[in-house]
XYZ file of C-alpha atoms in Angstrom:
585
model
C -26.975 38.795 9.078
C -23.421 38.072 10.271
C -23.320 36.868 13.912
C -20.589 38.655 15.999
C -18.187 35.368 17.739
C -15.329 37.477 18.708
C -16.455 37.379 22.433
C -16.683 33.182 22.102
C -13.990 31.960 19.924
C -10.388 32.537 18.490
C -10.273 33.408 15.188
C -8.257 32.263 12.148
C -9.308 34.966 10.104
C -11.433 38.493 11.135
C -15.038 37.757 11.484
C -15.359 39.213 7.936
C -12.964 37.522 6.371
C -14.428 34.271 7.626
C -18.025 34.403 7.428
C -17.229 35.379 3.885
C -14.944 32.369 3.496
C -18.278 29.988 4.894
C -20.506 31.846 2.456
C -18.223 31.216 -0.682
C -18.369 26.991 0.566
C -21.769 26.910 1.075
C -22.245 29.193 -2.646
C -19.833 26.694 -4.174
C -22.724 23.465 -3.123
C -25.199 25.980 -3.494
C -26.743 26.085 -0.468
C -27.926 21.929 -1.154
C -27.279 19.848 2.067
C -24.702 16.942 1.066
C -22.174 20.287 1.073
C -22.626 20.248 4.924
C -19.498 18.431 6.056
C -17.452 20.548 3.435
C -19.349 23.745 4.957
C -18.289 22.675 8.691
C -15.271 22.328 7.471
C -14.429 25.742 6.294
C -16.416 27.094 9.238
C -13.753 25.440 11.357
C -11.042 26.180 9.372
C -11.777 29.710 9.232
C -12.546 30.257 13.063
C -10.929 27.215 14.533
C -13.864 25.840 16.224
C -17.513 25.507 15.675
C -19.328 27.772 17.609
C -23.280 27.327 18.724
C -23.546 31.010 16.697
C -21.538 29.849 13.861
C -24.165 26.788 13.727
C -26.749 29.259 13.395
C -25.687 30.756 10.760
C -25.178 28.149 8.949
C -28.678 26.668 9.543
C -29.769 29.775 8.894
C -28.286 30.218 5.724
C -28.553 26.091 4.042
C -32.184 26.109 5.245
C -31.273 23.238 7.749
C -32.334 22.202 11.379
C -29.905 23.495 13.497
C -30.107 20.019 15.679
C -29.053 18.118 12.259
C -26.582 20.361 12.014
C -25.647 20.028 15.524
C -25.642 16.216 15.079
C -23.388 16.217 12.270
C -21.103 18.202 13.885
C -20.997 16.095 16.631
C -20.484 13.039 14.712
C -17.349 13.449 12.883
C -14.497 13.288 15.713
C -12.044 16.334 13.738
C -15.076 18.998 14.440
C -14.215 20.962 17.728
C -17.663 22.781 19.506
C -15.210 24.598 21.900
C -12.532 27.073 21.827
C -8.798 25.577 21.071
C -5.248 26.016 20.547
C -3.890 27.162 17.438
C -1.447 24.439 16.575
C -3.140 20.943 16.130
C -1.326 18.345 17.263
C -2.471 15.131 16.254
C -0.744 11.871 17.593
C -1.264 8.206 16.421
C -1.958 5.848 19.221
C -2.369 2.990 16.864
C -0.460 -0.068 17.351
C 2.692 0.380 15.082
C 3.090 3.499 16.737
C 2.510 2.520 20.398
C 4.987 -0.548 20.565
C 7.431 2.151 18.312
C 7.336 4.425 21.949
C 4.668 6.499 20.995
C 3.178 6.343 24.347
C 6.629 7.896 25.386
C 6.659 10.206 22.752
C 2.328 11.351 23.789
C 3.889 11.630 27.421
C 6.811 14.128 26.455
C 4.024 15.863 23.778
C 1.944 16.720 27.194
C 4.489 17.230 29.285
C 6.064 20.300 26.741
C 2.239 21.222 26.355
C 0.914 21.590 29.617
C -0.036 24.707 31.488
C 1.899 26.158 33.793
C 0.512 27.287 37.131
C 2.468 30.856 36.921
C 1.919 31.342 33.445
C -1.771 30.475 32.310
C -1.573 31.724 28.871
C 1.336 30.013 27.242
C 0.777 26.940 26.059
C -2.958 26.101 26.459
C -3.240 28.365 23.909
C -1.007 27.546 21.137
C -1.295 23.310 21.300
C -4.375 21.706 20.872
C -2.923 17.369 21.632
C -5.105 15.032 20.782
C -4.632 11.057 20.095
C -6.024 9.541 16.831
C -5.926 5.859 15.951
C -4.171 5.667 13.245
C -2.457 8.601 10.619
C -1.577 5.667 7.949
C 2.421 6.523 8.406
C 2.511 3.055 10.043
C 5.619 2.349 8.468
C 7.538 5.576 9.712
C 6.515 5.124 13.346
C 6.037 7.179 16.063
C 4.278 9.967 13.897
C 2.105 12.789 14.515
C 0.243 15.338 12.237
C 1.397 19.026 13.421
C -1.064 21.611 11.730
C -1.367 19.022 8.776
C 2.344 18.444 8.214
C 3.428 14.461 9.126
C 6.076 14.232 11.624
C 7.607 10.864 11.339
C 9.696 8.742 13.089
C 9.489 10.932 16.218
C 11.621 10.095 19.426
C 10.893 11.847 23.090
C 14.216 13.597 21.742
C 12.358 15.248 18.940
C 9.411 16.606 20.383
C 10.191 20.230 20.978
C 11.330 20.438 16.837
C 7.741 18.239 15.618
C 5.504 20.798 18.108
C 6.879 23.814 15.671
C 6.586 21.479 12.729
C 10.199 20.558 12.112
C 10.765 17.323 12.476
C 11.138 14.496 10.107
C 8.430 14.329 7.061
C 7.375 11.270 5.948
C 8.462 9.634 2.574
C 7.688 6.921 0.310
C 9.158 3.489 0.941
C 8.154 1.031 -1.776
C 9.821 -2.394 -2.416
C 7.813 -5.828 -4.366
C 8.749 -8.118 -6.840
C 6.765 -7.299 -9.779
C 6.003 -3.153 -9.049
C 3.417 -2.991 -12.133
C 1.050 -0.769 -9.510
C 4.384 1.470 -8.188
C 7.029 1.657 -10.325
C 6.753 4.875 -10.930
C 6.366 5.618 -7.800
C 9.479 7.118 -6.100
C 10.711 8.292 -9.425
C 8.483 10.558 -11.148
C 6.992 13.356 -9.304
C 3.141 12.819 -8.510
C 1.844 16.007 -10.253
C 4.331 15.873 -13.580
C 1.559 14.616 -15.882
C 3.704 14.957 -19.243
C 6.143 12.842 -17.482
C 3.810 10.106 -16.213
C 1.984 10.161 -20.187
C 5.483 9.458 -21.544
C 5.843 5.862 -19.145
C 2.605 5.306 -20.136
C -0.486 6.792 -18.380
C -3.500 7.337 -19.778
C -2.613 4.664 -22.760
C -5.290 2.376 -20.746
C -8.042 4.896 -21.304
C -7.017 5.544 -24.884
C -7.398 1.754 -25.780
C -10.560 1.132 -23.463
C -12.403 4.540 -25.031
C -11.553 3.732 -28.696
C -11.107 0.122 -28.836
C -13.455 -1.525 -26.438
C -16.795 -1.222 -25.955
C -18.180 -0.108 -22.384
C -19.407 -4.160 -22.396
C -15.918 -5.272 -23.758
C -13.724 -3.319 -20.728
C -16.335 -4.975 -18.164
C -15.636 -8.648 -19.397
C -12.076 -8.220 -19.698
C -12.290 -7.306 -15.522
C -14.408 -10.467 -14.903
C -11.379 -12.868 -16.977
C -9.062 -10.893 -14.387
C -11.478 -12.465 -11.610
C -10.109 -9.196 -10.071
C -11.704 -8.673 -6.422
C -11.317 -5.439 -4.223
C -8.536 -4.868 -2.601
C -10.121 -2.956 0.137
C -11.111 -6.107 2.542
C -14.627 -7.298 1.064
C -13.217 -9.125 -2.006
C -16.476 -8.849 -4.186
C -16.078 -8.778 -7.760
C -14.988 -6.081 -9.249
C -16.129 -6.667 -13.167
C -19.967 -7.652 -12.033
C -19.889 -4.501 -9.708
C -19.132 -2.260 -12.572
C -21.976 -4.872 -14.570
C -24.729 -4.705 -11.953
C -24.368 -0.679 -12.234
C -23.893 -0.725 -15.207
C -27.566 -2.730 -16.027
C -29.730 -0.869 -13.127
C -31.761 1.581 -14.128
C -31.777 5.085 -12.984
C -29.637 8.016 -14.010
C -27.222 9.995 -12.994
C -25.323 6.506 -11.911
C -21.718 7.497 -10.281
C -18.335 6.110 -9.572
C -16.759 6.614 -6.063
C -13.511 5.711 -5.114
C -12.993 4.806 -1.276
C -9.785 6.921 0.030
C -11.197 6.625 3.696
C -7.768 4.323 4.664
C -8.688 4.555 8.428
C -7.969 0.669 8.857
C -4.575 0.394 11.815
C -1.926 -0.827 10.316
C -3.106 0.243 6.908
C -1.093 2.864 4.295
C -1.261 1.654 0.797
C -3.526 3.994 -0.763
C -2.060 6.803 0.476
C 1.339 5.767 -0.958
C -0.447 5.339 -3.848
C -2.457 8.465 -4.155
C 0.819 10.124 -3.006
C 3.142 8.615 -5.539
C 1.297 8.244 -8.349
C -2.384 9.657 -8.842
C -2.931 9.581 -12.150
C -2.990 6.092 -12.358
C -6.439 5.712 -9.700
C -8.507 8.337 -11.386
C -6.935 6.446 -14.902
C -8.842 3.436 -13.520
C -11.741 5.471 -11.930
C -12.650 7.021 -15.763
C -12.305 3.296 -16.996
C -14.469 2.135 -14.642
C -17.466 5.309 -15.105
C -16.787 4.684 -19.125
C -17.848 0.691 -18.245
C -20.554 0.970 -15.835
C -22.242 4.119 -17.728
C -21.478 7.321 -15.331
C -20.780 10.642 -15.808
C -19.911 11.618 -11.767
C -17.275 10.778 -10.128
C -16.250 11.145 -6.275
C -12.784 10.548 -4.302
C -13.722 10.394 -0.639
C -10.784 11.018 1.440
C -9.909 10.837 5.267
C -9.343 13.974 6.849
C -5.938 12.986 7.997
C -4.321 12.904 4.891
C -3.729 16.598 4.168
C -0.845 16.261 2.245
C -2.236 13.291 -0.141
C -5.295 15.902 -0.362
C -2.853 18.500 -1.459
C -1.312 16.155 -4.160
C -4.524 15.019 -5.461
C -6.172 18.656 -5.968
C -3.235 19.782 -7.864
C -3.589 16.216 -10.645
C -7.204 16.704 -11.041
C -6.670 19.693 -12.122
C -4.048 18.634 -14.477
C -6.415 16.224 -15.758
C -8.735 18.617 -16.502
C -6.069 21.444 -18.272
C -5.437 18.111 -20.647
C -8.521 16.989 -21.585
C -8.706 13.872 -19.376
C -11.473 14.950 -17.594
C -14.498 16.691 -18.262
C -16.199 16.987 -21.186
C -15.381 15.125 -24.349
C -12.505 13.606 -22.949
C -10.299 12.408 -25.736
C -12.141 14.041 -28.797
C -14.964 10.317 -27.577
C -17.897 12.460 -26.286
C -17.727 11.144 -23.289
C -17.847 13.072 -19.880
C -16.682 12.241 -16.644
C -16.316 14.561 -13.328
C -14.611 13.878 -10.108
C -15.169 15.797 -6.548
C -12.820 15.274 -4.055
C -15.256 14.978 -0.949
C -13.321 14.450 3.050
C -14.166 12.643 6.135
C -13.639 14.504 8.938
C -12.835 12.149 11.403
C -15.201 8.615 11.409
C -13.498 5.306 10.352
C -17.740 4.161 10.113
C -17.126 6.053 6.785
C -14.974 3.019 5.481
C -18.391 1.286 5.226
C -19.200 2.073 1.633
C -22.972 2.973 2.596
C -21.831 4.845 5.691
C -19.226 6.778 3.014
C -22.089 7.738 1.133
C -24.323 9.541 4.060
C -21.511 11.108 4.480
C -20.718 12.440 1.158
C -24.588 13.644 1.212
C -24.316 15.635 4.386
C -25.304 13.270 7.112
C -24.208 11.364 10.081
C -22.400 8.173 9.193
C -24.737 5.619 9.427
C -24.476 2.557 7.306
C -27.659 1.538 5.900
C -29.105 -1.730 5.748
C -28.813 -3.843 2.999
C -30.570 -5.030 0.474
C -30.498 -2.637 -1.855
C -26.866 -2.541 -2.516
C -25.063 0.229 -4.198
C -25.402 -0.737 -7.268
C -28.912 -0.471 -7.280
C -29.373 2.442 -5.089
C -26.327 4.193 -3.322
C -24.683 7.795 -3.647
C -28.332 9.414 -3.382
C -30.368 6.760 -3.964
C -28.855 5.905 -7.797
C -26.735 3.305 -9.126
C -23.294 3.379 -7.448
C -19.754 1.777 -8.310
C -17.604 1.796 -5.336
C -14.067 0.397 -4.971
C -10.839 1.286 -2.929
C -7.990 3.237 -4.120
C -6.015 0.091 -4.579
C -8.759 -1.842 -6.941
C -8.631 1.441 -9.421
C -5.471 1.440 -9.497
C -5.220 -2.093 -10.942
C -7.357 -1.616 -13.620
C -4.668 0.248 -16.384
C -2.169 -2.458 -16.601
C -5.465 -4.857 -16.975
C -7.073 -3.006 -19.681
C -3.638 -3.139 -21.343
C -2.458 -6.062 -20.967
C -5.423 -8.296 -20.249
C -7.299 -10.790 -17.900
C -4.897 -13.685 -18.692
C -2.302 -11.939 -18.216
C -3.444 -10.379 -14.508
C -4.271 -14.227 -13.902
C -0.532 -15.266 -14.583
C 0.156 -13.939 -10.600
C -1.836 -15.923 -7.541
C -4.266 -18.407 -7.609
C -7.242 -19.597 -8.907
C -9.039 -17.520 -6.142
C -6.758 -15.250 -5.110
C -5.720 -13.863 -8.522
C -3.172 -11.001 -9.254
C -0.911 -8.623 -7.255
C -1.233 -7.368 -4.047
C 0.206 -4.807 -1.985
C 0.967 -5.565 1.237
C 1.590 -2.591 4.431
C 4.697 -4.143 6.437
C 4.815 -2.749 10.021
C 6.123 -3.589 13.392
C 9.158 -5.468 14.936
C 10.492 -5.937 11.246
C 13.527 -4.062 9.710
C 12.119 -2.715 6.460
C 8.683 -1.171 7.076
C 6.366 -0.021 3.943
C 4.346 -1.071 0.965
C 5.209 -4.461 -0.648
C 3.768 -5.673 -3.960
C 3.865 -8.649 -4.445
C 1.588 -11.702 -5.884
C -0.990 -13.527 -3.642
C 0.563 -17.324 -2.571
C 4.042 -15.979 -0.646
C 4.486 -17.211 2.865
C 4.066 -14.959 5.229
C 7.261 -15.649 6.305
C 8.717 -15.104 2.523
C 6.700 -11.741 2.773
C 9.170 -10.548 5.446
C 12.164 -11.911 5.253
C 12.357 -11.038 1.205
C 10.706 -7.899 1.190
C 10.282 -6.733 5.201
C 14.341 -7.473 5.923
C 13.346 -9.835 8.540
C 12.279 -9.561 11.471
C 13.278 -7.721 14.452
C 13.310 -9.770 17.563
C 11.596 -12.920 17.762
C 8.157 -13.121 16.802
C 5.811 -13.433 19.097
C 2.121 -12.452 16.700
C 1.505 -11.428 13.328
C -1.851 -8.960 13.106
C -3.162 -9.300 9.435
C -6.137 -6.913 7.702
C -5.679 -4.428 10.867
C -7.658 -3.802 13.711
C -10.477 -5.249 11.894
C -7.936 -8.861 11.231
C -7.132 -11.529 12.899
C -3.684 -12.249 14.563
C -1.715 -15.248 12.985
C 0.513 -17.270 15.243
C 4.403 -17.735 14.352
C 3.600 -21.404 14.310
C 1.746 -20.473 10.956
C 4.003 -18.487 9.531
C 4.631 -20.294 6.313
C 0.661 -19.914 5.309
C 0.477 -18.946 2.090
C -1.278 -15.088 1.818
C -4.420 -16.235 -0.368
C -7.824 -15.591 0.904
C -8.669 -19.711 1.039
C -5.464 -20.107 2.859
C -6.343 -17.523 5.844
C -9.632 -18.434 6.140
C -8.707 -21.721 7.346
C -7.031 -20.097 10.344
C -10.382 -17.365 10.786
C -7.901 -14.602 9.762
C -8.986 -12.206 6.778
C -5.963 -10.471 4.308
C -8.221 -7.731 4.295
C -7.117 -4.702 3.198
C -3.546 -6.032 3.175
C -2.021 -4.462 6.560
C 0.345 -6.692 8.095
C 1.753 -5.503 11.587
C 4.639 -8.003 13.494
C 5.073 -7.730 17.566
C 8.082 -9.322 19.028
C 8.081 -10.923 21.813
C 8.986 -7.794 23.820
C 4.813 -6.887 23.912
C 2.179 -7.420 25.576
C -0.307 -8.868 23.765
C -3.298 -8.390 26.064
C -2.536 -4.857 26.325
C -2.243 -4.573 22.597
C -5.683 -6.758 22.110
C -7.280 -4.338 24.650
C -5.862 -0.960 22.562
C -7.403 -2.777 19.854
C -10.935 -3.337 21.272
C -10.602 0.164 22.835
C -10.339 1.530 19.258
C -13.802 -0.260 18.219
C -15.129 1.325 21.468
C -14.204 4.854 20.110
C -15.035 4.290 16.677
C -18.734 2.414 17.069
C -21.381 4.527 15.163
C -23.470 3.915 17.792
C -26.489 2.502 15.424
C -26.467 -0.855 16.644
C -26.668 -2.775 20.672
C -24.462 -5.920 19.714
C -21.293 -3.366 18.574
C -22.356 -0.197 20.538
C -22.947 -2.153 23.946
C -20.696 -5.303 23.089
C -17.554 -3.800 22.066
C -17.877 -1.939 25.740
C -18.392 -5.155 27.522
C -15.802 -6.815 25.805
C -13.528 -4.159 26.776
C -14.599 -4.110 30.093
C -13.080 -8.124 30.275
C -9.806 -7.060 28.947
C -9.620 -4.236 31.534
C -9.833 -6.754 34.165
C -7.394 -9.057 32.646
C -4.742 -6.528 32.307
C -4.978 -5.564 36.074
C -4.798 -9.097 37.213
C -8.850 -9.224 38.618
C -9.966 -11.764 35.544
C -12.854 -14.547 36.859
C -12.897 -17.276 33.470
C -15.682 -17.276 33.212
C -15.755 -13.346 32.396
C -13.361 -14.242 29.590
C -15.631 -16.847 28.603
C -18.811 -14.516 28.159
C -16.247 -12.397 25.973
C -15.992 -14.638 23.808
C -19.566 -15.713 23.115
C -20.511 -12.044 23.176
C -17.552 -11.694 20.139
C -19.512 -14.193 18.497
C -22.575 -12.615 18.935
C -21.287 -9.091 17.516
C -19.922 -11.002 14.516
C -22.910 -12.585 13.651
C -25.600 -9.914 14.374
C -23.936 -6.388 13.545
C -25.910 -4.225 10.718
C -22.446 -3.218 9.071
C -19.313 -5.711 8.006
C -17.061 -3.368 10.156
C -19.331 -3.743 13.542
C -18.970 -7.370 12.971
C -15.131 -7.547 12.619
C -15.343 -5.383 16.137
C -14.545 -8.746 17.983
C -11.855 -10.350 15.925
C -9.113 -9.376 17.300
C -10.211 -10.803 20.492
C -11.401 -14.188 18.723
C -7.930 -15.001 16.988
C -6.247 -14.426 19.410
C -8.169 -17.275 21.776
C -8.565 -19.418 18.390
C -5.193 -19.351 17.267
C -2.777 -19.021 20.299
C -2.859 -22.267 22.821
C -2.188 -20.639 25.931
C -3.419 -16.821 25.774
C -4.460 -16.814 29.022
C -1.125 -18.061 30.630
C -0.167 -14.490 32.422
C -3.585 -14.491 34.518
C-alpha cells in the first residue's frame, strides 16, 4: 500500500516516483536489515525528509519495528524527521574553518537565509543551514557543502554566489618529499584506469596473485612493520594474519573512509586523486587474509569522493579487477560502497560495522576483536584508506625497502593534513622523524603569524607547545609529550586565537558527537564543557578547573570505545603541556 505524504512533506520527486525509488533500494538489499541506512537514505533523498508515514512504510515493507527504525533514524545526524528547505546548506564549524572567519561567513549564511516578516515564504523554504564539524576541506578554509557541491575558501563576500552553488570548488593540493602514495595524484584523472595501468597500477596485484602466496604477501607486511595510519597504529600484517587464521566463513575486508576526525583530509585526497590504488591494496589485502567481500564505508559528507569512487569500481569491474576470476587466478573479490550518514562514532571500527548492518552506532565491547568476529559476527580486516593505500608500492618493492623511511618504530611514509595559521595548507607526505617545525616550514611555507599551539591527530590529539616544536613526528617521540600523531592532522593557531575558546569548540564537538552508550563520555564530556563555559565568561572557581581535569582522566581511562576516551585530550594537553593556561582568568 503506498501511503499518501503530500499533505506532510515536500517532495523531491511525485509520491510515485518516490515510493518507487524506496522500493527499488530496499529490492536492491532485498528487503534484509543491514540495507536500512541505505533505505533511509533514498527515502530522504527522494522526499527530502523522513516522514512518521514514510517510516511506516518502510517497517512495513523490511519486516522491521518501526521504533528501530525510528531509532536509527534518529541516530545518524544527516536524517531530517521534519519538513525542510530544498537547498542544503552545510557549513563546517570545525576549527580550521572557524579561526579562517567561518563564524563570519555562518553569520552572513543566516543573515541572507532568514525569513522575512513580510514575506514568509521565501527563503525558509529554499535553505535548509546547518553547522557540521568538520567537511575534511580543512585546507581550503571557510567551506561549506551546498546541495553536495564543496564551496571552498568562502569569504562573507561570497556568500550570495556559494548559496546558489557557485562559488569556489575545492581542489587537490599535494606537496611531500618522497610522493610514492600521490604522485599521480594531480596528474592523471581519478577515473582514467588505462592511464593509471600504464604508471603502474594494478602491477602490485599481478605480482602478489601470481607470485606470492596469500602467506608470502602477509609476511612481507609484517618486515614493513607497517601500522595503520588511521590513529590506532596496530599491525597491519598480523591483522590481515589473525583473519586470516580464524575460523568462520564468509571473512571480509573493510576499508574505513569515515574521515570525520577535525583537522583531518587525507583520505579523501586520496580517494579523490587516485582510487585505484586503495581498492589495489584492499584486493591485496582480501587475497592475504582469505576474503571474498569487500566494503568501503564512507562519510556522508563526501559526495563528490562518493561520486569518484562509484564511477572506478565500476571500471574495475568492466576490466576484470574485480569480481570473479580476477586476473584469469580464480579468485573473487567484491566491494560495496556502504555511507554514514552523519555519526563520527562510526570511525570506531566496531561502531562502523553496526552501522554497515543497519543499526545504531554503538561500538561494542571488546574482546572479541574483528578479526575474530566483526562485520556480522565473522572474521573482519579493517584498515583506513591511508593503510591500503600503502600496500602496492610494498608488495612491489618490499618490507626493506618501506623500512628505508622512519624509524625503528615509526617505519615508512606518512601523510600529514597541514592546516591553520600556515601559508601552504594540504596533504604532505613525508617520512616519520621530521621536526615539526621542518614539517612546516619545508612543506607548509611557514607559518603565518607567530605560533602560539600546534593541535596534532585532531580533535581527538593533543596540542603541542611551540617550545616543542623541533620534536621529531614518530609515535615514541609524541608520546613523551601525551600527544598522539594519530591520524596525521596537524592544525597551527597563531597567536591571534583564543585558545580556551578553541579548547571549548573542541569539547563542544565531543558533546555533539557522544554515542550516548557510556556515563564517563556521555555525562563527562558535558561537565567538562560546562567548566570551559565558565572560564570563557570570566566566572571560573579553580577548583572547577581542577575537577575537569580529574574527570578528563577519568573519561580516558574508563570509556568503552578508544574515541570516548580521547574525548578529554584536548583539555589535558593543553594543562600538561602549556605552563600558564590559565593566565587570562
Amino acid at each position: 500500500m503506498i501511503v499518501d505524504t503530500r499533505e506532510t512533506q515536500t517532495n523531491q520527486l511525485t509520491d510515485e516516483e518516490g515510493f518507487a525509488a524506496v522500493d527499488r533500494s530496499m529490492e536492491r538489499f532485498n528487503y534484509r536489515e543491514d540495507g536500512l541506512v541505505e533505505v533511509l537514505i533514498s527515502a530522504q533523498e527522494a522526499f527530502g525528509f523522513l516522514s512518521r508515514d514514510l517510516l511506516k512504510y518502510i517497517a512495513n515493507n523490511m519486516n522491521i519495528p518501526l521504533s528501530r527504525i525510528y531509532g536509527v533514524a534518529t541516530f545518524y545526524d544527516m536524517f531530517r524527521l521534519e519538513p525542510a528547505g530544498a537547498t542544503e546548506c552545510m557549513v563546517c564549524t570545525g576549527p580550521s574553518c572557524t579561526i579562517a572567519g567561518g563564524e563570519d561567513v555562518l553569520a552572513e549564511i543566516h543573515n541572507q537565509t532568514e525569513i522575512s516578516e513580510t514575506d514568509q515564504t521565501s527563503k525558509d523554504a529554499r535553505y535548509k543551514v546547518h553547522e557540521v564539524s568538520c567537511l575534511g576541506l580543512c585546507d581550503q578554509a571557510p567551506a561549506t557543502l551546498v546541495d553536495k557541491k564543496s564551496q571552498v575558501n568562502i569569504s562573507v563576500d561570497d556568500v550570495p554566489a556559494m548559496l546558489e552553488g557557485k562559488a569556489k570548488s575545492s581542489s587537490i593540493q599535494v606537496s611531500g618529499n618522497p610522493r610514492e602514495l600521490t604522485s599521480p595524484i594531480g596528474v592523471l584523472a581519478p577515473t582514467d584506469l588505462a592511464a593509471h595501468k600504464e604508471e603502474g597500477a594494478y602491477a602490485a596485484l599481478e605480482k602478489a596473485l601470481y607470485e606470492m602466496t596469500p602467506e608470502q604477501v602477509i609476511e612481507e607486511v609484517k618486515e614493513a612493520r607497517l601500522t595503520g595510519r588511521g590513529g590506532a597504529g596496530f599491525s597491519t600484517g598480523s591483522k590481515w594474519e589473525y583473519t586470516r587464521k580464524a575460523s568462520g566463513r564468509p571473512k571480509f575486508v573493510v576499508c574505513n573512509f569515515d574521515e570525520s576526525e577535525p583537522g583531518t583530509f587525507k583520505d579523501r585526497v586520496l580517494m579523490e586523486g587516485n582510487p585505484f590504488r586503495v581498492i589495489e591494496g584492499m584486493t591485496i589485502s582480501a587475497y592475504a587474509a582469505g576474503s571474498n567481500d569487500g566494503y568501503i564505508f564512507i562519510r556522508g559528507e563526501y559526495p563528490e569522493a562518493t561520486e569518484i569512487l562509484e564511477e572506478a569500481l565500476d571500471e574495475l569491474y568492466a576490466d576484470g579487477l574485480l569480481g570473479e576470476d580476477i586476473m584469469g587466478t580464480g579468485i573473487d573479490f567484491n566491494v560495496d560502497i556502504r555511507h554514514n550518514a552523519g555519526a563520527y562514532i562510526c570511525g570506531e571500527e566496531t561502531a562502523l560495522f553496526e552501522a554497515i548492518e543497519g543499526k545504531r552506532g554503538y561500538p561494542r565491547h571488546k574482546p572479541p576483536y574483528p578479526t575474530e568476529a566483526g562485520l556480522f559476527g565473522k572474521p573482519t580486516t579493517i584498515n583506513n584508506v591511508e593503510t591500503f593505500a600503502v600496500i602496492p608500492s610494498l608488495i612491489l618493492h618490499g618490507g626493506e625497502w618501506f623500512r628505508q623511511w622512519g624509524t625503528d618504530i615509526s617505519t615508512g611514509l606518512k601523510l600529514f593534513c597541514l592546516s591553520g595559521h600556515i601559508n601552504k595548507p594540504g596533504v604532505v607526505e613525508v617520512p616519520y622523524g621530521l621536526t615539526v617545525r621542518e614539517l612546516i616550514e619545508q612543506f607548509g611555507g611557514g607559518f603565518n603569524g607567530e605560533p602560539q599551539a600546534i593541535l596534532i591527530g585532531g580533535a581527538a590529539g593533543g596540542f603541542l607547545h611551540p617550545d616543542n616544536l623541533d620534536t621529531p613526528l614518530t609515535h615514541e617521540d609524541l608520546r613523551k609529550l601525551d600527544v598522539p600523531i594519530g591520524s596525521g592532522a596537524i592544525i597551527v593557531f597563531n597567536q591571534s586565537v583564543d585558545l580556551w575558546q578553541v579548547v571549548e569548540g573542541l569539547v563542544r564537538f565531543f558533546v555533539n558527537e557522544c554515542c550516548g552508550q557510556c556515563a564517563p563520555c556521555r555525562l563527562g564530556t558535558k561537565q567538562i564543557y560546562k567548566t570551559l563555559q565558565k572560564i570563557n565568561q570570566g566566572n571560573l572557581i579553580l577548583n572547577d578547573l581542577q575537577k575537569a581535569k580529574k574527570l578528563g582522566q577519568t573519561i580516558k581511562t574508563t570509556c568503552v570505545c578508544g574515541l570516548g576516551m580521547t574525548a578529554a585530550n584536548p583539555l589535558l594537553t593543553f594543562l600538561n603541556n602549556f605552563e600558564s593556561p590559565v593566565r587570562m582568568i
